[in-house]
Short mmCIF file of C-alpha atoms in Angstrom, two decimals:
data_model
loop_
_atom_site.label_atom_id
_atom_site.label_comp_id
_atom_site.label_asym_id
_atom_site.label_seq_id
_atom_site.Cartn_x
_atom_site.Cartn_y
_atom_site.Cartn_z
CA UNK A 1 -17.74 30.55 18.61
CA UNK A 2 -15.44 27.88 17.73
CA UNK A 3 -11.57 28.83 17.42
CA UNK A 4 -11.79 27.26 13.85
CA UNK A 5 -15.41 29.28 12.91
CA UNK A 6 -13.95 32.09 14.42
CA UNK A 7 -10.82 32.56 12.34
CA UNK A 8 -13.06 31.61 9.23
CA UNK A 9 -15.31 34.32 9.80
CA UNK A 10 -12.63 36.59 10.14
CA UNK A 11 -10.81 36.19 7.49
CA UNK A 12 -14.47 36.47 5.05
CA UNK A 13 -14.68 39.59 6.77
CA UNK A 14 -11.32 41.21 5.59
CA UNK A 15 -11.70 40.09 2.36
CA UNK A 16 -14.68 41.98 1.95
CA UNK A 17 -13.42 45.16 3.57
CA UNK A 18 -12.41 48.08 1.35
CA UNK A 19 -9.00 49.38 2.97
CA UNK A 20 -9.66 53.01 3.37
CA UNK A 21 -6.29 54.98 1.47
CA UNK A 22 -4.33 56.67 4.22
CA UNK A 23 -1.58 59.51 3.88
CA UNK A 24 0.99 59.33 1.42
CA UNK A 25 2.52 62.15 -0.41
CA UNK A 26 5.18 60.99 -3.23
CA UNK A 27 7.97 62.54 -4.16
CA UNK A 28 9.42 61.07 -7.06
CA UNK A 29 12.61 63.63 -7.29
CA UNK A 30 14.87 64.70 -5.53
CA UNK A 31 15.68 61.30 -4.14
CA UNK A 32 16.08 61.65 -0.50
CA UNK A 33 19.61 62.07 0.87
CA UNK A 34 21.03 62.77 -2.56
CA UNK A 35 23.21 65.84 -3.92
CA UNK A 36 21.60 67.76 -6.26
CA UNK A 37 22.68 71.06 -8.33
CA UNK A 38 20.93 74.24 -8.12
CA UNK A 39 18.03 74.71 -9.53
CA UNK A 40 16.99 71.51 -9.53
CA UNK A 41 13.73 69.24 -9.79
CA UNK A 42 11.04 68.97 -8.06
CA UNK A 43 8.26 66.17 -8.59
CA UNK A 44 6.09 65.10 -6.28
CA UNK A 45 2.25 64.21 -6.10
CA UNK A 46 -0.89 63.16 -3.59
CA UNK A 47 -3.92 61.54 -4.25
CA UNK A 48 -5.25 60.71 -0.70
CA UNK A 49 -4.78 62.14 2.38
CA UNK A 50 -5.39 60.65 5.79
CA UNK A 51 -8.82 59.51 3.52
CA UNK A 52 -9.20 62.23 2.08
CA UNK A 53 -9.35 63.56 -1.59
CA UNK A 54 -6.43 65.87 -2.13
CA UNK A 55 -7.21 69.18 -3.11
CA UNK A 56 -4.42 71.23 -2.63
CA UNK A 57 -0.34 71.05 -2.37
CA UNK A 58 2.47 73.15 -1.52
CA UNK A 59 6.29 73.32 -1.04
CA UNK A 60 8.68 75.04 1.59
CA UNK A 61 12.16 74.78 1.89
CA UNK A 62 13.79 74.45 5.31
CA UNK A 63 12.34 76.36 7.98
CA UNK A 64 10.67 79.43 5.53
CA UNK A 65 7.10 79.56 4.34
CA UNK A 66 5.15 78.03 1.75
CA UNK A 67 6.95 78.80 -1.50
CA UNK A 68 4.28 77.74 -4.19
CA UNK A 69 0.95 76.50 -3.43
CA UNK A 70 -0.87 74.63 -6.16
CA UNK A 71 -4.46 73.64 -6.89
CA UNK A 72 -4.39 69.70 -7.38
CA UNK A 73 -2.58 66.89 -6.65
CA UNK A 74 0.88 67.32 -8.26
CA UNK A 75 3.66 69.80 -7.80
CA UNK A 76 6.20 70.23 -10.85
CA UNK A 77 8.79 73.05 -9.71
CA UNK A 78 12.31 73.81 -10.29
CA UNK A 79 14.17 74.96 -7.09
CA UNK A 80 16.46 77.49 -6.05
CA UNK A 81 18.69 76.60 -3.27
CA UNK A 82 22.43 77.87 -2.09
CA UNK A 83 24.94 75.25 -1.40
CA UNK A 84 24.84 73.04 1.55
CA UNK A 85 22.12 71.09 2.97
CA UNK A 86 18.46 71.66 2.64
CA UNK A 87 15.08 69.92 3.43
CA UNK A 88 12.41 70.20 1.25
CA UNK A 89 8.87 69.70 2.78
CA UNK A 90 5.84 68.86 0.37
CA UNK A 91 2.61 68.95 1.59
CA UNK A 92 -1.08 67.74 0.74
CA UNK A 93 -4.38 68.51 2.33
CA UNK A 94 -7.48 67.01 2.20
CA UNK A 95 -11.02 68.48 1.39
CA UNK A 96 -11.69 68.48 4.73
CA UNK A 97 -8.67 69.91 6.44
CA UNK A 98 -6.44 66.37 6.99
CA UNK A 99 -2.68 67.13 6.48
CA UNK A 100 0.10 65.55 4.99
CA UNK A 101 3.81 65.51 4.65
CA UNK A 102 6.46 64.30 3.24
CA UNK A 103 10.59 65.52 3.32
CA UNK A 104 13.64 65.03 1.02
CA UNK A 105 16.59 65.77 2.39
CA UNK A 106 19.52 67.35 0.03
CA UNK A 107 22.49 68.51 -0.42
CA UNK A 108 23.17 71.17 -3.00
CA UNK A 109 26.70 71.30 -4.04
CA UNK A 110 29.14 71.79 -6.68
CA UNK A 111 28.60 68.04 -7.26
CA UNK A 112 31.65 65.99 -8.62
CA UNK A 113 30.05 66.06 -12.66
CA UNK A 114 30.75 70.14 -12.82
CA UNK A 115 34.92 69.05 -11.53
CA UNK A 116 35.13 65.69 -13.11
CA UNK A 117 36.09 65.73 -17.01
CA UNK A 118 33.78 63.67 -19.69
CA UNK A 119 34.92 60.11 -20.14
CA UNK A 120 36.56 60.40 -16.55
CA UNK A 121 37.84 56.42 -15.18
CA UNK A 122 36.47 56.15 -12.05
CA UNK A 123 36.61 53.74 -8.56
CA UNK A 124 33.38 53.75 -6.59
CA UNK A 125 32.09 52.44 -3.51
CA UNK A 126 35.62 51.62 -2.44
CA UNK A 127 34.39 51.53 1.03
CA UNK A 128 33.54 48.35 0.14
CA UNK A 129 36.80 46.68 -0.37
CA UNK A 130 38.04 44.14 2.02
CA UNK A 131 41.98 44.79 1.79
CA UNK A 132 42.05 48.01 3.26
CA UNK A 133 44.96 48.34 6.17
CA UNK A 134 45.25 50.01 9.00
CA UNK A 135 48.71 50.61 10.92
CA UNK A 136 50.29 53.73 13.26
CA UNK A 137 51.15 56.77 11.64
CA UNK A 138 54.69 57.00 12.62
CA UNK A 139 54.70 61.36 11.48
CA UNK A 140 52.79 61.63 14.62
CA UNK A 141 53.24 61.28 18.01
CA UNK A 142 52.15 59.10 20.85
CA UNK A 143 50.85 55.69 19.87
CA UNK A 144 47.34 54.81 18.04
CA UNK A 145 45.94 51.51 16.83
CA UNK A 146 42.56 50.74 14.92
CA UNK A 147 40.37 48.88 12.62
CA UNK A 148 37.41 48.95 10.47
CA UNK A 149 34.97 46.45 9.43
CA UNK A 150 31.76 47.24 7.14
CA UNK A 151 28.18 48.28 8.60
CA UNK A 152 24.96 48.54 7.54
CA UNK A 153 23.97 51.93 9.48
CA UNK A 154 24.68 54.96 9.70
CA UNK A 155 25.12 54.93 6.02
CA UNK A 156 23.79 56.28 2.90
CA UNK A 157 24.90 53.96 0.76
CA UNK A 158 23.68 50.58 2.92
CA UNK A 159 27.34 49.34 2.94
CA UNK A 160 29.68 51.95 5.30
CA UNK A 161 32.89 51.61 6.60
CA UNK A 162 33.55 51.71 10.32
CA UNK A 163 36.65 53.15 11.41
CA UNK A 164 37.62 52.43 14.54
CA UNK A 165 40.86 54.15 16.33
CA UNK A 166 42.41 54.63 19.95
CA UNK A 167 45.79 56.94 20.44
CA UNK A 168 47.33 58.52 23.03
CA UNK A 169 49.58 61.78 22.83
CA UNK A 170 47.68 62.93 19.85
CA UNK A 171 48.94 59.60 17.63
CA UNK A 172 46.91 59.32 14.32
CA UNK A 173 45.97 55.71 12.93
CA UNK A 174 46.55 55.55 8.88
CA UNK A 175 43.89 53.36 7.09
CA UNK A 176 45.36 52.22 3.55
CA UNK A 177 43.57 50.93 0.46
CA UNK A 178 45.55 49.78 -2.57
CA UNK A 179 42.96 49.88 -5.50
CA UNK A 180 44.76 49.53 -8.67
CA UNK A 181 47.69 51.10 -11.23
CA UNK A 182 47.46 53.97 -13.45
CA UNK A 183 50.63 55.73 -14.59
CA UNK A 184 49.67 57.77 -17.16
CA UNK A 185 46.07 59.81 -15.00
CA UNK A 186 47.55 63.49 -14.80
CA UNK A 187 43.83 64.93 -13.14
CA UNK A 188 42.08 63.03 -9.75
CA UNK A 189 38.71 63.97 -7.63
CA UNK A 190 38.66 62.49 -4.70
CA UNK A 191 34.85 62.27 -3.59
CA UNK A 192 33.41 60.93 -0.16
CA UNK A 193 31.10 61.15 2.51
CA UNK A 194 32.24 61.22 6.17
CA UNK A 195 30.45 60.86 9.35
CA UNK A 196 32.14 61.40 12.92
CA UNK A 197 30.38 60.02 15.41
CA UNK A 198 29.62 61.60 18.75
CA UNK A 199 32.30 61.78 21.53
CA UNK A 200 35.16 61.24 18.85
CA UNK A 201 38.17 62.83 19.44
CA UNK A 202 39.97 63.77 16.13
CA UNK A 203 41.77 66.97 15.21
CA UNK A 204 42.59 66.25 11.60
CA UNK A 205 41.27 64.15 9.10
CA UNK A 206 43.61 63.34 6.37
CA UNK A 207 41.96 62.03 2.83
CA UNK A 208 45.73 61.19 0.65
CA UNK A 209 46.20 59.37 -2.84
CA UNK A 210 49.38 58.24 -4.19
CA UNK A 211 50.26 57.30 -7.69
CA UNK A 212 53.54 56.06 -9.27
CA UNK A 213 54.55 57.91 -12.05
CA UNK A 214 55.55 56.29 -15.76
CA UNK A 215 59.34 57.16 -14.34
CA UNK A 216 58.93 55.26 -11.03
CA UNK A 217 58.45 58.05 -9.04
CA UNK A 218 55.44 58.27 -6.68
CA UNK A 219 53.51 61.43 -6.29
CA UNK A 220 51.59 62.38 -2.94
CA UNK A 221 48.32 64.07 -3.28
CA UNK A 222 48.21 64.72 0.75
CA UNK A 223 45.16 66.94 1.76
CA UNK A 224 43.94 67.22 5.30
CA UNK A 225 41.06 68.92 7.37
CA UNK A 226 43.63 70.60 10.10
CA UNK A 227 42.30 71.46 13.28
CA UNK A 228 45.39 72.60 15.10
CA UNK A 229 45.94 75.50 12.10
CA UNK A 230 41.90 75.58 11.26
CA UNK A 231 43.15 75.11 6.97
CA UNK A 232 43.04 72.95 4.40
CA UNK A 233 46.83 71.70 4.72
CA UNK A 234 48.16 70.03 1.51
CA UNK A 235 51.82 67.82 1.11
CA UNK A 236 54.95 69.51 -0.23
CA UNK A 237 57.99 67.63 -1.24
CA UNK A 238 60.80 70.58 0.10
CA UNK A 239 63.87 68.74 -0.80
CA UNK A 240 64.34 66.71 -3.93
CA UNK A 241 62.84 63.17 -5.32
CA UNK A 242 65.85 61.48 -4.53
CA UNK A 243 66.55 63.36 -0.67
CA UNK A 244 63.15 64.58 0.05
CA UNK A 245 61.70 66.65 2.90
CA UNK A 246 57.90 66.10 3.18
CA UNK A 247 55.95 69.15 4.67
CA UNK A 248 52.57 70.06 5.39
CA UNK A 249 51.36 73.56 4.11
CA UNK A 250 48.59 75.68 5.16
CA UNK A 251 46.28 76.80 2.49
CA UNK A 252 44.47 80.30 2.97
CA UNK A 253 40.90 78.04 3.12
CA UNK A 254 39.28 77.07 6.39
CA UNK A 255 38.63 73.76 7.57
CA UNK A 256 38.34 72.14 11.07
CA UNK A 257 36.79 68.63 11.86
CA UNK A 258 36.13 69.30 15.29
CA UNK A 259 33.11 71.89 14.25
CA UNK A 260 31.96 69.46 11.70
CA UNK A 261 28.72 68.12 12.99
CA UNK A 262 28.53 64.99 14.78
CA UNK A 263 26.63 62.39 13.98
CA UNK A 264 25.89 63.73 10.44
CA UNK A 265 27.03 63.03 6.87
CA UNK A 266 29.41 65.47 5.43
CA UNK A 267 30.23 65.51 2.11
CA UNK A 268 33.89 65.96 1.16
CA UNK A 269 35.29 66.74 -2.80
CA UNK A 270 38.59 67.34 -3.62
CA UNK A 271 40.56 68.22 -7.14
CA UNK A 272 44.12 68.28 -7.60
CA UNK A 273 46.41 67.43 -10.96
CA UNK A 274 49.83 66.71 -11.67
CA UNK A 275 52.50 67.11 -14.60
CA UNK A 276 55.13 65.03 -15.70
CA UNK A 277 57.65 65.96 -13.33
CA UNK A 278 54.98 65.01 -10.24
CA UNK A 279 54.39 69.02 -9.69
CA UNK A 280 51.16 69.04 -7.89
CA UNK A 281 48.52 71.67 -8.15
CA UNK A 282 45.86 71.56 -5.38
CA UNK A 283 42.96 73.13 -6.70
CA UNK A 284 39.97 73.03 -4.56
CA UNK A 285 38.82 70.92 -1.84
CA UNK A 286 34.39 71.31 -1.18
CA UNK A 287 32.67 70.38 2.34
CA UNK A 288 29.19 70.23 2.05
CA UNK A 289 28.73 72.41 -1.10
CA UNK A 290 31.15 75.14 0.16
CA UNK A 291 34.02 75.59 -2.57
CA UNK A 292 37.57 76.26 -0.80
CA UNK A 293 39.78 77.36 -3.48
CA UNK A 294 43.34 76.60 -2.48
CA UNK A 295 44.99 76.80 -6.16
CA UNK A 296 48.64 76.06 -5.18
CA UNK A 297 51.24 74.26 -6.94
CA UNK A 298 54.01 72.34 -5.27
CA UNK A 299 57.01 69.61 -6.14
CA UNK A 300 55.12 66.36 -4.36
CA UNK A 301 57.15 63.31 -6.16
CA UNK A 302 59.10 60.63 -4.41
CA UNK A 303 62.37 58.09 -5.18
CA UNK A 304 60.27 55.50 -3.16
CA UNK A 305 61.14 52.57 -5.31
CA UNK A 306 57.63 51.10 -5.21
CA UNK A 307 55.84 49.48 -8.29
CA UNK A 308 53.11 50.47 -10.05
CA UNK A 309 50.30 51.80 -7.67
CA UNK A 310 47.11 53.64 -6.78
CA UNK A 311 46.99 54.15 -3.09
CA UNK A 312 44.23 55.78 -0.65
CA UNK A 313 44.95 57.01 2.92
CA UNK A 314 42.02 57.73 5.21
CA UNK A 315 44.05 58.73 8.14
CA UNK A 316 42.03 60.11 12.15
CA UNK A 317 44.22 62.09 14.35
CA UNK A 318 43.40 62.18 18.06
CA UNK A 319 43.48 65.45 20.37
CA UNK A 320 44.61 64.41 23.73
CA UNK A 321 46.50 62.34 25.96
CA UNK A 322 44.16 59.51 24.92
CA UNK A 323 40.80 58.62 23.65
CA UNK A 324 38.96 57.15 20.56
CA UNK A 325 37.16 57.97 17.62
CA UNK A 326 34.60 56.19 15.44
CA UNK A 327 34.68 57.43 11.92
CA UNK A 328 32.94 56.25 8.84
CA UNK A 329 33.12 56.37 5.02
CA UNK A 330 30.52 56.14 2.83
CA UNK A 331 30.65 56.36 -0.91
CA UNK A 332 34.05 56.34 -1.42
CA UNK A 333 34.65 57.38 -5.30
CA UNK A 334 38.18 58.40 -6.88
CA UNK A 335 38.06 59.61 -10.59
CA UNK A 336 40.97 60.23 -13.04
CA UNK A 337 41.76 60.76 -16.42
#
């Protein structure tokens, strides 16, 4: 047959071809990879199966058993689930046996809308933002140096932030992002997602914001994930604003990046407020769902001298007598009101 006759006949052939339906289950909520309270909703629905007519479909959370099974092609449920990460598995089988399935993974949590009051400003996806800076941390020792760039994967968001660090003697690279001014916010939630890549060395991970005050002061919301004291450590101004002494404090909560799973999102929440003074209380910081109440309050304000400024610090401490780490933000969001 001729090359021309050939590709004619062809393509009359697939026109008049019925496309047999293959698998597909649909779940329309939860989004996959979202956070999600407890109960929440569960929609999802299956017409076809690997050609087949669907007859029946079920749900099971994690690794357990079927939880409800359902005559048709839709499943309508709420669901129960504790805090932390789940995967919910829908499936659909065919009248003759064919089966199908589809996951959402989630993460049930506190969520930032039960910590963040009603009319809340916030900063998202400040991830995004090209000015961030990255310099030594001179309050530890040994030497680091780093940078960060934006990515496309592994993210959740399509647009990460890379952070890229090497140290020796334990240094810690600081990565700073000035975002804006706000004298007058007394309440902040700092909300992100972090993922530590495999072979990383860190032994803290320090998430800060500071803020100058309507009197010029500037007050230091420092939390980190300590993994020399396994706590949530948070900053403490011992001296005064004008001759201060800035001090790390163990909280009673536990928290250590180096059992934080590689290679995996974890999803990081913390509150803290301030009065007029810059008297800090550190309420809570959340990993993954789990609530850490720390709930101390502290003197944290500064005679810097700096104008009028809303600062993040995203700061990687090695472990070692060198190495590297590879660190990335994702949905970077800072509310206030």
């Amino acid at each position: 047959m001729h090359l021309f006759t050939k590709l004619s006949f062809i393509s009359s052939l697939l026109a008049t071809m019925t496309i047999p339906a293959m698998a597909g289950v649909s779940v329309s909520s939860p989004g996959n990879n979202t956070d999600v309270s407890s109960p929440f909703t569960l929609s999802a629905d299956a017409s076809m199966c690997s050609s087949q007519p669907v007859v029946t479909m079920a749900y099971s959370l994690d690794s357990g058993g079927d939880i409800a099974i359902v005559t048709g092609t839709v499943v309508q449920r709420q669901v129960t689930a504790g805090s932390g990460g789940h995967t919910v598995h829908v499936k659909a089988w065919g009248n003759k046996g064919a089966v199908c399935v589809t996951d959402a993974v989630v993460t049930v949590t506190a969520g930032s809308s039960a910590m963040v009051a009603s009319g809340a400003t916030s900063v998202s996806n400040m991830q995004t933002f090209s000015n961030w800076k990255a310099e030594h941390d001179g309050g530890t020792p040994g030497i680091s140096s780093g940078n960060s760039t934006m990515v496309g994967s592994p993210s959740r968001s399509g647009n990460t932030r890379r952070f890229s660090s090497t140290f020796t003697n334990n240094g810690g690279e600081r990565f700073s992002l000035l975002f804006g001014d706000d004298a007058s916010a007394h309440n902040f939630v700092y909300d992100a997602w972090v993922y530590i890549a495999a072979g990383s060395a860190v032994v803290n991970l320090e998430m800060d914001l500071n803020q100058v005050m309507a009197n010029g002061q500037t007050v230091i919301f420092g939390v980190q994930c300590d993994g020399w004291s396994n706590t949530w450590d948070f900053t403490v101004n011992k001296g005064s604003p004008t001759n201060p002494s800035v001090q790390w404090a163990h909280s009673g909560a536990y928290c250590n990046p180096r059992n934080w799973g590689t290679n995996a999102w974890h999803h990081v929440q913390i509150s803290y407020a301030r009065n007029d003074s810059g008297v800090v209380t550190y309420k809570a910081a959340v990993l993954d769902g789990k609530v850490s109440s720390i709930n101390a309050t502290v003197p944290s304000a500064y005679a810097l001298g700096w104008a009028p400024v809303l600062l993040t610090n995203f700061q990687v401490d090695g472990i070692g007598a060198s190495g590297g780490s590879v660190v990335y933000l994702d949905n970077l969001t800072l509310y206030r009101w």
